Short mmCIF file of C-alpha atoms in Angstrom, two decimals:
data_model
loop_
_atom_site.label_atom_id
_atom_site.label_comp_id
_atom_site.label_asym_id
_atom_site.label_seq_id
_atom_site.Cartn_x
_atom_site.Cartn_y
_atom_site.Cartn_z
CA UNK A 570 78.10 210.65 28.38
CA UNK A 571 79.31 213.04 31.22
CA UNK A 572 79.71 211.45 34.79
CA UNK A 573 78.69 212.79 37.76
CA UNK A 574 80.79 210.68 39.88
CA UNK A 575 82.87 212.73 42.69
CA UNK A 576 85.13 211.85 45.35
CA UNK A 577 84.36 213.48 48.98
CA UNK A 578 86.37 213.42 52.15
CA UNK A 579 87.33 209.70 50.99
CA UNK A 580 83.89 208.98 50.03
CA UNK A 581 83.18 207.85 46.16
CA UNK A 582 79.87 209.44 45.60
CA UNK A 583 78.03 208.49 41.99
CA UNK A 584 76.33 212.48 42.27
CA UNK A 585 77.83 215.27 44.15
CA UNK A 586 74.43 215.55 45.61
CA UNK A 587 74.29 214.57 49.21
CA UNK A 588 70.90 214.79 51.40
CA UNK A 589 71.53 217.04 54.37
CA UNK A 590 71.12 216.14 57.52
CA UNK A 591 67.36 217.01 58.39
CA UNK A 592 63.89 215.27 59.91
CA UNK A 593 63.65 212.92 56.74
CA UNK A 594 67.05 211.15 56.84
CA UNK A 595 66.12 209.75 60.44
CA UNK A 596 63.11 207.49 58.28
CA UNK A 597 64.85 204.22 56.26
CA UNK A 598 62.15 204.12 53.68
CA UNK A 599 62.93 208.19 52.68
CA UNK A 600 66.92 207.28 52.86
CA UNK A 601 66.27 203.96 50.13
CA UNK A 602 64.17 206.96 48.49
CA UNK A 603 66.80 208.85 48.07
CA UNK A 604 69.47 206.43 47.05
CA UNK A 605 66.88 205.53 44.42
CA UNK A 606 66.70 208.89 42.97
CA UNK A 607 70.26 209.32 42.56
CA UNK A 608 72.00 210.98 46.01
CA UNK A 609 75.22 210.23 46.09
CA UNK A 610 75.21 209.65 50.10
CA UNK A 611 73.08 210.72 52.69
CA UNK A 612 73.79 212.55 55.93
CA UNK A 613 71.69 210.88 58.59
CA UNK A 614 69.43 212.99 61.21
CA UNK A 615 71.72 214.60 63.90
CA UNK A 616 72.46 213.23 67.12
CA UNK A 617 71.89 216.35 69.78
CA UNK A 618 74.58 216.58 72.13
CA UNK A 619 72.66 219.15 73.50
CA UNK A 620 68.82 216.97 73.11
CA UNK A 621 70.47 214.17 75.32
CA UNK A 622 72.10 216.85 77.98
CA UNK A 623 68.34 218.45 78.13
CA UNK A 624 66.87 214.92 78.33
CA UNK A 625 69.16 213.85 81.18
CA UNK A 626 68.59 217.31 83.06
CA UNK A 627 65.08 216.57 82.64
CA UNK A 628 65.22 213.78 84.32
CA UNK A 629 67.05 213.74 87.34
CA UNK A 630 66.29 215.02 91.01
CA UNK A 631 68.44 216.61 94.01
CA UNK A 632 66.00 214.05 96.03
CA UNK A 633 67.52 211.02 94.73
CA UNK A 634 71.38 212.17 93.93
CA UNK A 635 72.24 208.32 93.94
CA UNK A 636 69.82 207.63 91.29
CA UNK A 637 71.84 210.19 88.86
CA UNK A 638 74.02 208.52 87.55
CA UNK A 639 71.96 205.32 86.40
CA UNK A 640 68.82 207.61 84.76
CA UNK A 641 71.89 209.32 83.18
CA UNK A 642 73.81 206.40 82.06
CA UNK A 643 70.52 204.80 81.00
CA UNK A 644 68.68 208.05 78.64
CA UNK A 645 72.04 208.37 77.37
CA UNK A 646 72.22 205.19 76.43
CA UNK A 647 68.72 204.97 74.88
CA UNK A 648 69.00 207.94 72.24
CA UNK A 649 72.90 206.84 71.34
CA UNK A 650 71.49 203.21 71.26
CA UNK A 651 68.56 204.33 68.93
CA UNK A 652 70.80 206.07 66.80
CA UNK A 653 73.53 203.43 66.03
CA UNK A 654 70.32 201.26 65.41
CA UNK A 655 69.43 204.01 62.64
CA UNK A 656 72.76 203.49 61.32
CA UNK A 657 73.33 199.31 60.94
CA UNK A 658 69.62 199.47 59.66
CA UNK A 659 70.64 202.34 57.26
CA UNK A 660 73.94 200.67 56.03
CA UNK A 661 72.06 196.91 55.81
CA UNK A 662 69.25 199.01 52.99
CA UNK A 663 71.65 201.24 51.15
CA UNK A 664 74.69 201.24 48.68
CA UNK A 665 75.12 204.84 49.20
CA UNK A 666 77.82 206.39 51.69
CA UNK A 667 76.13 207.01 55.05
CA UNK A 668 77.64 209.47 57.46
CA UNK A 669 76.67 210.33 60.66
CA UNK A 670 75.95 213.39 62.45
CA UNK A 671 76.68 214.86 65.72
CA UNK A 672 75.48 218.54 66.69
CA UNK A 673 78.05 219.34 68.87
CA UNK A 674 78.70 222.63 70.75
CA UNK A 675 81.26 221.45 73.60
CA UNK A 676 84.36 219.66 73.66
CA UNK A 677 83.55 217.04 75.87
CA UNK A 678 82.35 213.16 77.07
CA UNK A 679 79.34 213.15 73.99
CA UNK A 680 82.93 212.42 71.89
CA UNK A 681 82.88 208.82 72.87
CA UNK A 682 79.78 208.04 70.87
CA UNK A 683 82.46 208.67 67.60
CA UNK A 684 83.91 205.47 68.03
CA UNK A 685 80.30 203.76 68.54
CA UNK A 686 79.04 205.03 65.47
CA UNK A 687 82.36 204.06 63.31
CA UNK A 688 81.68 200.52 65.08
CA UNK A 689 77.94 200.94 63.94
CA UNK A 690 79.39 201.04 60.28
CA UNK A 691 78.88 204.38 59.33
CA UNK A 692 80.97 205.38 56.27
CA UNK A 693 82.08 208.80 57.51
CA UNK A 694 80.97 211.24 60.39
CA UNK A 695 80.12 214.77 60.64
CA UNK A 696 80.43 217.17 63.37
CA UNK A 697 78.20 220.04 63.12
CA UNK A 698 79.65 222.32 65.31
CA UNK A 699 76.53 224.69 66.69
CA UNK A 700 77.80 227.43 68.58
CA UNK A 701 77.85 230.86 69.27
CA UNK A 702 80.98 232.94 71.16
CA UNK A 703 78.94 235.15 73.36
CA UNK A 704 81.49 235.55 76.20
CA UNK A 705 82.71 238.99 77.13
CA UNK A 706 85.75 236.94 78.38
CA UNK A 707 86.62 235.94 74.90
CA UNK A 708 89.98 235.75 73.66
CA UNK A 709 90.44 235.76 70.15
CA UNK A 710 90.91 232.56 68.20
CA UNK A 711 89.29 230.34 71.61
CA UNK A 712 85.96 229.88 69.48
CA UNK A 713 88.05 228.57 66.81
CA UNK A 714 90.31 226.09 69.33
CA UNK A 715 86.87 224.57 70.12
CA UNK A 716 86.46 223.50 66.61
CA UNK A 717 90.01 221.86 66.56
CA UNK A 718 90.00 220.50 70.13
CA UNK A 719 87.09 218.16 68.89
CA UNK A 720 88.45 217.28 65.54
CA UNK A 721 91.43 216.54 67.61
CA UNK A 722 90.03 214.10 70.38
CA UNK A 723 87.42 212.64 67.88
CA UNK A 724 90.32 211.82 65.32
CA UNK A 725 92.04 210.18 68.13
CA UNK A 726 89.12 207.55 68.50
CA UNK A 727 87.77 206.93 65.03
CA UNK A 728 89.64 205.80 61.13
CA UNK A 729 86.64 207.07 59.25
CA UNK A 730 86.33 210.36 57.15
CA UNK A 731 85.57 213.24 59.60
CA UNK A 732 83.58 216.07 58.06
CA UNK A 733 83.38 219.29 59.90
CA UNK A 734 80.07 221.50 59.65
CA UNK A 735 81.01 224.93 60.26
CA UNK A 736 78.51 228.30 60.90
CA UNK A 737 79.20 231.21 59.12
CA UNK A 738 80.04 232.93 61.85
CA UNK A 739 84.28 232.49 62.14
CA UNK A 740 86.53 235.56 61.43
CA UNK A 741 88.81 233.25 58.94
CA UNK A 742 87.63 230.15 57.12
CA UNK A 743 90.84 229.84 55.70
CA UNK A 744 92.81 229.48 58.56
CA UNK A 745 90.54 227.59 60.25
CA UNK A 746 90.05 224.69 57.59
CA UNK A 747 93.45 225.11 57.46
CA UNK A 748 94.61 224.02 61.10
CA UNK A 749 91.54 221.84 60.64
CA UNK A 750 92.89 219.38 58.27
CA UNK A 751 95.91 219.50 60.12
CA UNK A 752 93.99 218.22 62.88
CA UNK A 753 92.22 215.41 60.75
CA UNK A 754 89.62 216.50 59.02
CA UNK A 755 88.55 214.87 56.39
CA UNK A 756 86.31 217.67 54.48
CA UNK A 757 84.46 220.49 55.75
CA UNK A 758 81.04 221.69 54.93
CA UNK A 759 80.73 225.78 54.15
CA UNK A 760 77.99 226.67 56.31
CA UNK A 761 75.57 225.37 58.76
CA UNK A 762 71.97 227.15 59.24
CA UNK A 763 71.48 228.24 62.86
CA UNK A 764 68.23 228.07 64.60
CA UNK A 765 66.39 231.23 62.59
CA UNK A 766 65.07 233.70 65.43
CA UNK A 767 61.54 235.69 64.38
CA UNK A 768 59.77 237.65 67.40
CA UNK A 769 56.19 237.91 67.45
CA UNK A 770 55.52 241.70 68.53
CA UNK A 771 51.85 241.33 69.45
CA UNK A 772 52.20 237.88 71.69
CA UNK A 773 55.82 239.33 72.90
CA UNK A 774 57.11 235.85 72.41
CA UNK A 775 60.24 234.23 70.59
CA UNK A 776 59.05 232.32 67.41
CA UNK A 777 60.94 229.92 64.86
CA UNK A 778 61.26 231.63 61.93
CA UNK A 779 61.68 230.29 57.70
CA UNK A 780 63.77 227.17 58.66
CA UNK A 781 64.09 226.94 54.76
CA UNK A 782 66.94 228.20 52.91
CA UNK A 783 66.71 229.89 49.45
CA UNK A 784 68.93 230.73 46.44
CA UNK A 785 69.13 234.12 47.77
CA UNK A 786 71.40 232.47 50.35
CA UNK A 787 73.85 230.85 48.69
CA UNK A 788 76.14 233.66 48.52
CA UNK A 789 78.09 233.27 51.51
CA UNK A 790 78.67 229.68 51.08
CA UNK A 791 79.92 229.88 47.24
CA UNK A 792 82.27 233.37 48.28
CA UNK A 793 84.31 231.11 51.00
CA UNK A 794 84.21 228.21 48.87
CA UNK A 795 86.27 229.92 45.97
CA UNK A 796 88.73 231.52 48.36
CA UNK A 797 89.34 228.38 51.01
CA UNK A 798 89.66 225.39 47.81
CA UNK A 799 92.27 227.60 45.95
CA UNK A 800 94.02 228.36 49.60
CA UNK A 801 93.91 224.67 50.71
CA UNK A 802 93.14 222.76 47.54
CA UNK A 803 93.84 219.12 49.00
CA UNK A 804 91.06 219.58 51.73
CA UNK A 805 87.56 218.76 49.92
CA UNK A 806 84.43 221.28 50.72
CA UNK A 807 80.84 220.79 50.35
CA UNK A 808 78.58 223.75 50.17
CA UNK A 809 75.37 224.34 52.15
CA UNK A 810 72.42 226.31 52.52
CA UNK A 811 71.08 228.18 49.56
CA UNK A 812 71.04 225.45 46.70
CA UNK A 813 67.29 225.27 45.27
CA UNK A 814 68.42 223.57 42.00
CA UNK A 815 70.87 222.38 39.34
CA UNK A 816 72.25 225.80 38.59
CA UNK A 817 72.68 226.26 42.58
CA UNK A 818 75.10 222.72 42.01
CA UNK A 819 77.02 224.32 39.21
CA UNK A 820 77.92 227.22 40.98
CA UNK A 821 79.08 225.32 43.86
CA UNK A 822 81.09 223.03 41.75
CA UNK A 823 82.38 225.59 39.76
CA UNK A 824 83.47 227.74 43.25
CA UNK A 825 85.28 224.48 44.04
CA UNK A 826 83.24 222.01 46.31
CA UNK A 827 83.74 218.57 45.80
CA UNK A 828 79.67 218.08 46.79
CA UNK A 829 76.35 219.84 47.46
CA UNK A 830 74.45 219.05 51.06
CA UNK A 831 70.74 219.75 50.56
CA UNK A 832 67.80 219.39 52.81
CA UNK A 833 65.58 222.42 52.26
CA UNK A 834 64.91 221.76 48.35
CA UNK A 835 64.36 218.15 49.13
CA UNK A 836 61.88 218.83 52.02
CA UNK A 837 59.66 221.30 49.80
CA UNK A 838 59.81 218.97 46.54
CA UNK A 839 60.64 215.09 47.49
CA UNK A 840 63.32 212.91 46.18
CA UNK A 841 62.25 214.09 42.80
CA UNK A 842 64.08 217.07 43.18
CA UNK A 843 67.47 214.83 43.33
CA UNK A 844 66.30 213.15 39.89
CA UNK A 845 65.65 216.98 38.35
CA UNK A 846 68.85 217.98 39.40
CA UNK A 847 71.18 215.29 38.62
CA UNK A 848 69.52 215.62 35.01
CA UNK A 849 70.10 219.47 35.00
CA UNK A 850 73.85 218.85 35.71
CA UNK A 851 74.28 216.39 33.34
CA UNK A 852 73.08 218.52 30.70
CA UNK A 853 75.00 221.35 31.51
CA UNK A 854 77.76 219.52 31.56
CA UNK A 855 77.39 217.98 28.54
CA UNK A 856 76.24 221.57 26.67
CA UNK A 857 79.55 222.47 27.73
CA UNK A 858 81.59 219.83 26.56
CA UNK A 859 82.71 218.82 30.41
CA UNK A 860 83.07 214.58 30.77
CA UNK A 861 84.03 214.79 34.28
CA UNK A 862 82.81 217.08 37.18
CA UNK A 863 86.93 217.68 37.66
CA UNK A 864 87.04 218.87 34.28
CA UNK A 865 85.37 222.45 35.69
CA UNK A 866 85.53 222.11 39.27
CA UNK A 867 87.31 224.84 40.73
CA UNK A 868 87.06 226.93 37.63
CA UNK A 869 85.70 229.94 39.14
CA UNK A 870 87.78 229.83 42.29
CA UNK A 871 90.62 232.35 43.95
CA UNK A 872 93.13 230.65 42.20
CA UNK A 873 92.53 233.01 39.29
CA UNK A 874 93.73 236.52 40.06
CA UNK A 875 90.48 237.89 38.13
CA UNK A 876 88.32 235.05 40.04
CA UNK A 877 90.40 236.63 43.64
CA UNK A 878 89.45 240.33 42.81
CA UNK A 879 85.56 239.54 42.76
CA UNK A 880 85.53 236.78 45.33
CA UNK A 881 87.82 239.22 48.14
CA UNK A 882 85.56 242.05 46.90
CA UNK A 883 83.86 244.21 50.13
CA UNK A 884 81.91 246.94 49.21
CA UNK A 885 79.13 248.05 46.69
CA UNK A 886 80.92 250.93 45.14
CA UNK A 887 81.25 249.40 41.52
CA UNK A 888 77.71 248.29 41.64
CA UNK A 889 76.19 251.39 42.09
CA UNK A 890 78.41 253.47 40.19
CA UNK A 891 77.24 251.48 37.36
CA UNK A 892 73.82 251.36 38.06
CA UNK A 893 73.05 254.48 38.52
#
């Protein structure tokens, strides 16, 4: 019988499938769901650095500056307090690995909640870093300093694994994840979804657009996974965004992630989907002869000079020249 047991950023996970972080994951009866139908941890709903700002701004008057600080101290205190609630309640129904999330776009105060939620009992924590580098006053490699300055000052406050959640939208991965787990990162997840922008043209208004990933956009995530895990192969990755099934974990694991984060599959098919999936691997696995997930994890990866030439590969040229 193959195993599907995997380790992740110091976790032990019994599936490399871990629920994403997402509307479900903040409800305890859909996380023992889960758990039931074979995730191998579970990322619980973010905390909004930028939710509690907006709440607090909300909130408080120029009329009553003294007042300020106490609403702020106290609707601060509410949706942290909630949270690590989530957490002990999470951790009191569930074998599984539970980790944390913080959306974070600032290096700043929201980092003392870390050592709150490690004191909660959370099993790891994951900064999703949600940010785009808009300034004309940019200076290369500052958006990238953000991401380490709050590995940096989190690491300082907190034991447990830190997992960085990273956009797609940094000039080098590689280096990054490098200085990264130099910093104290524990793994790093290849790549968050930002907020998808849609415009409607006859109500000249702003509109959400699919928040639902698809196979079609797994590419990104599995091209950066084979290059960073043969570059830095002690630093574990988990892939994001794009995987709809079994064959979406496959690729992943073959590209050289140590785990899958999945929310949008989930969302459109229940828990089942975890059950469908783990049975898919397992049976590829076992077609292939493979009794351990490290067996052909990594396979596919730059560290092959063949694998490098396809995965570093830029432009369409050879495709169409033998298409048409």
């Amino acid at each position: 019988m193959s195993s599907l047991n995997t380790l992740f950023g110091g976790l032990e996970l019994k599936s490399p499938i871990i629920v994403g972080s997402n509307s479900q994951t903040a409800s305890i009866d859909k996380i023992v769901e889960f758990e039931k139908a074979g995730a191998g941890a579970v990322v619980l709903k973010s905390l909004f650095e930028e939710s509690i700002a907006r709440e607090i701004a909300a909130n408080v008057s120029d009329e009553h500056p003294e007042a300020n600080d106490y609403i702020s101290y106290f609707l601060s205190e509410k949706v942290v307090g909630d949270y690590l609630s989530l957490i002990a309640e999470a951790k009191a129904k569930c074998s599984i690995p539970v980790i944390a999330s913080i959306a974070c776009h600032t290096d700043g105060k929201w980092e003392e909640f870390a050592k709150r939620i490690e004191q909660a009992g959370a099993d790891a924590l994951e900064l999703n870093v949600m940010s785009l580098s808009t300034s004309r006053n940019y200076t290369p490699g500052d958006f990238e300093k953000l991401h380490e300055n709050i590995v940096s000052n989190v690491r300082a406050m907190v034991r447990i694994p830190l997992i960085v959640k990273m956009g797609a939208n940094i000039s080098n991965p590689v280096a990054l994840c490098s200085n990264l787990y130099a910093k104290g990162a524990s793994a790093v997840v290849l790549f968050n979804r930002f907020y998808p922008t849609e415009i409607d043209i006859d109500k000249l208004t702003f509109t959400s657009g699919n928040p639902f990933t698809s196979a079609a956009d797994l590419s990104g995530a599995l091209r950066w996974t084979g290059i960073v895990s043969a570059a830095i192969s002690q630093l574990p990755i988990a892939v994001s965004g794009g995987v709809d099934s079994y064959r979406g974990v496959v690729k992943s694991l073959l590209s050289g992630a140590h785990a899958v984060e999945v929310a949008s599959a989930i969302i459109k098919q229940g828990a089942a989907w975890i059950t469908e999936a783990n049975s898919g691997l397992k049976s590829w696995m076992e077609g292939k002869g493979y009794k351990t997930i490290a067996d052909f994890r990594g396979a596919m990866n730059a560290t092959d000079p063949e694998n490098a030439e396809k995965l570093l590969r830029t432009q369409f040229l050879k495709y169409f020249s033998e298409v048409h």
